[in-house]
Short mmCIF file of C-alpha atoms in Angstrom, two decimals:
data_model
loop_
_atom_site.label_atom_id
_atom_site.label_comp_id
_atom_site.label_asym_id
_atom_site.label_seq_id
_atom_site.Cartn_x
_atom_site.Cartn_y
_atom_site.Cartn_z
CA MET A 1 11.98 21.13 -5.17
CA ILE A 2 9.42 18.26 -5.62
CA HIS A 3 10.41 14.14 -5.67
CA VAL A 4 7.84 13.33 -7.60
CA LEU A 5 7.36 9.01 -7.76
CA PHE A 6 5.36 6.22 -9.93
CA PHE A 7 4.99 3.03 -9.42
CA ALA A 8 3.60 -0.17 -11.05
CA SER A 9 2.06 0.36 -14.43
CA ILE A 10 2.60 4.15 -13.93
CA ARG A 11 5.80 3.85 -13.62
CA GLU A 12 5.84 1.59 -17.11
CA GLN A 13 3.61 3.43 -19.10
CA LEU A 14 5.04 6.80 -18.30
CA GLN A 15 9.16 5.00 -18.32
CA THR A 16 9.85 6.75 -15.73
CA GLY A 17 9.88 6.20 -11.87
CA LYS A 18 10.92 9.02 -10.05
CA LEU A 19 12.28 12.82 -10.84
CA SER A 20 12.76 15.96 -9.38
CA ILE A 21 11.49 19.39 -9.85
CA GLU A 22 12.63 22.98 -8.97
CA LEU A 23 10.54 25.19 -7.59
CA ASP A 24 10.45 28.97 -8.08
CA ALA A 25 9.20 31.61 -5.67
CA ASP A 26 5.90 31.09 -7.83
CA GLY A 27 5.15 27.84 -7.84
CA ILE A 28 6.78 25.66 -10.70
CA THR A 29 6.87 27.85 -13.79
CA VAL A 30 7.17 25.67 -17.54
CA ALA A 31 10.18 26.77 -19.49
CA GLY A 32 8.86 28.21 -22.90
CA SER A 33 5.31 28.05 -22.58
CA ALA A 34 3.10 30.78 -22.91
CA SER A 35 3.92 34.51 -21.41
CA ILE A 36 1.12 33.85 -18.60
CA GLY A 37 3.41 30.89 -17.56
CA LEU A 38 1.81 28.16 -15.97
CA SER A 39 2.00 28.29 -12.20
CA VAL A 40 1.87 25.19 -10.26
CA SER A 41 -0.03 24.48 -6.99
CA THR A 42 -2.05 21.75 -6.71
CA VAL A 43 -1.91 18.24 -7.67
CA GLU A 44 -4.09 18.60 -11.16
CA GLN A 45 -1.83 21.01 -11.61
CA LEU A 46 1.37 19.25 -11.77
CA ILE A 47 0.02 16.83 -14.12
CA ALA A 48 -0.43 19.46 -16.24
CA TYR A 49 2.71 20.58 -15.64
CA LEU A 50 4.40 17.14 -16.27
CA ALA A 51 2.48 16.85 -19.17
CA SER A 52 3.42 20.09 -20.95
CA THR A 53 7.32 19.62 -19.76
CA TYR A 54 7.51 15.75 -20.45
CA ASP A 55 4.76 14.11 -22.69
CA GLN A 56 1.57 15.29 -23.59
CA SER A 57 0.65 11.31 -23.48
CA TRP A 58 1.16 11.77 -19.79
CA LEU A 59 -1.77 13.88 -19.10
CA PRO A 60 -4.55 10.76 -19.60
CA VAL A 61 -2.09 8.31 -17.80
CA LEU A 62 -2.04 10.95 -14.65
CA SER A 63 -5.45 11.87 -15.15
CA ALA A 64 -7.23 8.56 -14.81
CA ASP A 65 -9.77 8.71 -12.37
CA ASN A 66 -8.39 5.42 -10.52
CA VAL A 67 -5.32 6.84 -10.39
CA ILE A 68 -4.18 7.51 -6.57
CA LYS A 69 -2.18 10.45 -5.94
CA ALA A 70 -0.23 10.64 -2.53
CA VAL A 71 1.73 13.97 -0.74
CA ASN A 72 4.16 12.45 1.83
CA GLN A 73 2.57 9.34 1.54
CA GLN A 74 -0.78 10.38 2.27
CA VAL A 75 -3.75 9.93 0.31
CA VAL A 76 -5.11 13.41 -1.15
CA ASP A 77 -7.57 14.39 -4.07
CA LYS A 78 -6.26 16.28 -6.75
CA ASN A 79 -7.04 19.80 -5.17
CA PHE A 80 -4.00 19.10 -2.70
CA ILE A 81 -1.86 22.01 -2.28
CA ILE A 82 1.81 20.80 -2.85
CA SER A 83 4.10 22.60 -0.83
CA ASP A 84 8.22 22.46 -1.32
CA GLY A 85 9.82 19.69 -0.20
CA ASP A 86 6.94 17.36 -0.86
CA GLU A 87 6.81 14.48 -1.98
CA VAL A 88 4.58 13.31 -4.82
CA ALA A 89 3.44 9.94 -5.78
CA PHE A 90 0.89 8.72 -8.29
CA PHE A 91 0.07 4.61 -8.54
CA PRO A 92 -2.53 2.65 -9.62
CA PRO A 93 -5.26 0.65 -7.00
CA VAL A 94 -3.05 -1.88 -4.74
CA THR A 95 -2.82 -4.93 -4.81
CA GLY A 96 -1.00 -6.48 -1.71
CA GLY A 97 -2.12 -8.87 0.38
CA MET B 1 -10.58 6.01 24.51
CA ASN B 2 -7.01 6.06 23.80
CA LYS B 3 -5.42 2.59 24.04
CA SER B 4 -1.94 2.09 23.53
CA LEU B 5 0.01 -1.09 23.03
CA PRO B 6 4.08 0.06 23.47
CA ASN B 7 5.96 -0.16 20.48
CA SER B 8 7.28 -3.68 21.25
CA ALA B 9 4.03 -5.28 20.85
CA ILE B 10 3.76 -3.79 16.95
CA THR B 11 5.85 -5.38 14.63
CA ILE B 12 5.69 -4.60 10.88
CA ARG B 13 7.90 -5.75 8.07
CA VAL B 14 8.30 -5.74 4.48
CA GLN B 15 11.12 -7.91 3.46
CA ALA B 16 11.86 -10.33 0.55
CA ALA B 17 12.99 -12.80 2.84
CA ASP B 18 10.52 -15.60 3.97
CA PHE B 19 8.99 -15.76 7.36
CA ASP B 20 8.42 -18.51 9.94
CA VAL B 21 5.07 -18.62 11.31
CA ASN B 22 5.44 -20.35 13.96
CA ALA B 23 8.99 -17.97 14.88
CA GLU B 24 6.25 -15.10 14.82
CA GLN B 25 3.31 -17.25 16.47
CA LYS B 26 6.41 -17.71 19.73
CA ASN B 27 7.20 -13.96 19.50
CA LEU B 28 4.09 -13.52 20.17
CA ARG B 29 3.17 -15.62 23.26
CA GLU B 30 6.67 -14.50 24.72
CA LEU B 31 5.30 -10.47 24.43
CA THR B 32 3.10 -11.28 27.97
CA ARG B 33 1.82 -14.27 29.89
CA SER B 34 -1.58 -12.87 30.42
CA VAL B 35 -2.64 -13.83 25.81
CA GLY B 36 -4.65 -16.44 25.41
CA ALA B 37 -5.19 -16.54 21.50
CA ILE B 38 -3.59 -15.64 18.82
CA VAL B 39 -4.88 -15.67 15.58
CA SER B 40 -2.96 -15.68 12.00
CA PHE B 41 -3.69 -15.64 8.50
CA VAL B 42 -0.91 -16.20 6.27
CA GLY B 43 -1.84 -15.29 2.35
CA LEU B 44 -0.37 -17.28 0.18
CA VAL B 45 0.64 -17.23 -4.03
CA ARG B 46 -1.98 -19.33 -6.05
CA ASP B 47 -0.97 -20.61 -9.57
CA ILE B 48 -3.88 -19.70 -11.52
CA ASN B 49 -5.52 -16.21 -10.57
CA ASP B 50 -8.83 -15.33 -13.26
CA ALA B 51 -9.13 -18.81 -14.46
CA VAL B 52 -5.45 -18.01 -15.94
CA SER B 53 -1.93 -19.74 -15.13
CA VAL B 54 0.37 -18.17 -12.97
CA SER B 55 3.58 -19.26 -12.87
CA SER B 56 5.69 -16.64 -10.78
CA MET B 57 5.08 -12.76 -9.76
CA GLU B 58 6.81 -9.70 -8.65
CA LEU B 59 5.15 -7.96 -6.19
CA GLU B 60 6.47 -3.97 -6.22
CA HIS B 61 5.52 -1.67 -3.36
CA TYR B 62 6.30 2.03 -2.20
CA PRO B 63 8.73 1.96 0.46
CA GLY B 64 7.98 3.62 3.21
CA MET B 65 4.27 4.54 2.64
CA THR B 66 3.62 0.66 2.87
CA GLU B 67 5.13 0.72 6.39
CA ARG B 68 3.30 3.55 7.59
CA THR B 69 -0.11 2.46 6.45
CA ILE B 70 -0.07 -0.27 7.91
CA LYS B 71 1.25 0.68 11.26
CA ASP B 72 -1.97 3.22 10.86
CA ILE B 73 -4.21 0.52 10.35
CA ALA B 74 -2.67 -1.84 13.06
CA ASP B 75 -2.66 1.58 15.42
CA LYS B 76 -7.03 1.39 14.26
CA ALA B 77 -7.10 -2.06 14.96
CA ASN B 78 -5.74 -1.99 18.28
CA GLN B 79 -8.28 1.31 19.13
CA ARG B 80 -11.01 -0.93 18.20
CA TRP B 81 -10.05 -4.17 19.76
CA SER B 82 -8.45 -5.45 23.21
CA LEU B 83 -5.19 -6.54 22.08
CA LEU B 84 -2.10 -7.57 23.24
CA GLY B 85 0.25 -7.69 20.07
CA ILE B 86 0.29 -7.37 16.50
CA THR B 87 2.92 -8.47 13.95
CA VAL B 88 2.62 -7.47 10.04
CA ILE B 89 4.33 -9.15 7.50
CA HIS B 90 4.31 -8.15 4.05
CA ARG B 91 7.01 -10.32 1.35
CA ILE B 92 8.32 -8.12 -2.35
CA GLY B 93 10.27 -9.29 -4.83
CA ALA B 94 10.00 -12.42 -6.78
CA LEU B 95 7.76 -15.15 -5.53
CA ALA B 96 6.34 -18.39 -6.98
CA PRO B 97 2.84 -20.53 -6.68
CA THR B 98 2.30 -21.47 -2.66
CA ASP B 99 4.88 -19.26 -1.51
CA GLN B 100 3.79 -17.09 1.73
CA ILE B 101 3.32 -12.99 0.69
CA VAL B 102 1.76 -11.63 3.96
CA LEU B 103 1.52 -12.77 7.28
CA VAL B 104 -1.25 -11.02 9.54
CA ALA B 105 -0.83 -12.50 13.39
CA VAL B 106 -3.02 -11.07 16.88
CA SER B 107 -2.75 -11.80 20.13
CA SER B 108 -5.27 -11.02 22.84
CA LEU B 109 -6.87 -12.48 26.34
CA HIS B 110 -9.71 -13.77 24.58
CA ARG B 111 -10.34 -15.45 20.98
CA GLY B 112 -12.55 -13.00 19.98
CA ASP B 113 -10.92 -9.67 19.34
CA ALA B 114 -8.17 -11.19 17.90
CA PHE B 115 -10.04 -13.16 15.36
CA GLN B 116 -11.80 -10.00 14.52
CA ALA B 117 -7.99 -8.05 14.51
CA CYS B 118 -6.91 -9.83 12.42
CA GLU B 119 -9.81 -9.82 8.92
CA TYR B 120 -9.74 -6.30 10.06
CA ILE B 121 -6.22 -6.10 9.70
CA MET B 122 -5.81 -7.73 6.61
CA ASP B 123 -9.11 -6.22 4.81
CA PHE B 124 -7.65 -3.05 5.51
CA LEU B 125 -4.19 -3.71 3.93
CA LYS B 126 -5.33 -5.29 1.14
CA THR B 127 -7.17 -2.13 -0.10
CA ASN B 128 -4.57 0.44 1.49
CA ALA B 129 -1.08 -0.85 1.19
CA PRO B 130 0.25 0.65 -1.44
CA PHE B 131 1.53 -2.87 -2.79
CA TRP B 132 1.29 -4.50 -6.61
CA LYS B 133 1.40 -7.60 -7.85
CA LYS B 134 2.73 -8.34 -11.82
CA GLU B 135 1.78 -11.81 -12.76
CA LYS B 136 3.84 -13.86 -15.14
CA THR B 137 0.95 -16.00 -16.46
CA SER B 138 0.99 -18.58 -19.59
CA GLU B 139 -1.01 -15.68 -21.41
CA GLY B 140 2.51 -13.44 -20.83
CA GLU B 141 2.73 -10.93 -18.27
CA ARG B 142 0.32 -8.77 -16.24
CA TRP B 143 -0.62 -6.30 -13.37
CA VAL B 144 -3.13 -7.63 -11.53
CA ASP B 145 -6.54 -5.77 -10.78
CA ALA B 146 -8.02 -4.68 -7.77
CA ARG B 147 -11.09 -6.69 -6.56
CA VAL B 148 -14.29 -5.05 -5.85
CA THR B 149 -14.79 -7.58 -3.55
CA ASP B 150 -11.35 -6.51 -1.50
CA LYS B 151 -13.39 -3.22 -1.33
CA LYS B 152 -16.88 -4.49 -0.42
CA ALA B 153 -14.53 -6.46 2.83
CA GLU B 154 -12.74 -3.01 3.91
CA GLN B 155 -16.23 -1.31 3.50
CA ARG B 156 -18.00 -3.62 6.05
CA TRP B 157 -15.73 -2.30 8.54
CA HIS B 158 -17.57 0.86 8.22
CA GLN B 159 -20.79 0.08 9.15
#
């Protein structure tokens, strides 16, 4: 299981705050996709998976250059490899303080 | 160099409630009798931002990551300067102009360390801690944009 979180303007654009994804042995496989399947291991592949599963409009939102990706609450880049049990978050540049 | 303050000397809180700067400074004063300086920064909600009138704002955060990020920043400040105590309090939820948003208070033997560490912590908090402000303005609601000047303020510490 991977836990995915969205915050602030990204949460609003996707109209989703969090969701969970079941992993199988080969990573995540998109149900009903082409026979080769789509196996997810990196953050970038997770974005493609989410877009194909939930809504294609998610792809440009989550792929935008300024979107910050965090795995287990540490900022990572799109090539970071996700493991089972990870918490993956997407959020815009921060504006606290 | 691997200095570490006892955990009791680092206080990090994310809360909806307001905070009392005097009470927080008193806590820092009472940590140790060798304290010679406390520098405190308090960030406030302005009634105007980018020339638009702001009536209120909502502060959202990423529970867990915010506290972890601020603790990491405090630890780095503690490595860099000789400090006796660090207190960071950041509010979330609905806030109005003149409300306090954030407190960074740092104590040390002499003022130089506290002055610099306070600004360092605030600069990194601004650019790294996962908080987001949504303003209610005379032109409707809007998410506040990150500022290039904040990124530059952080980057000067890397030089």
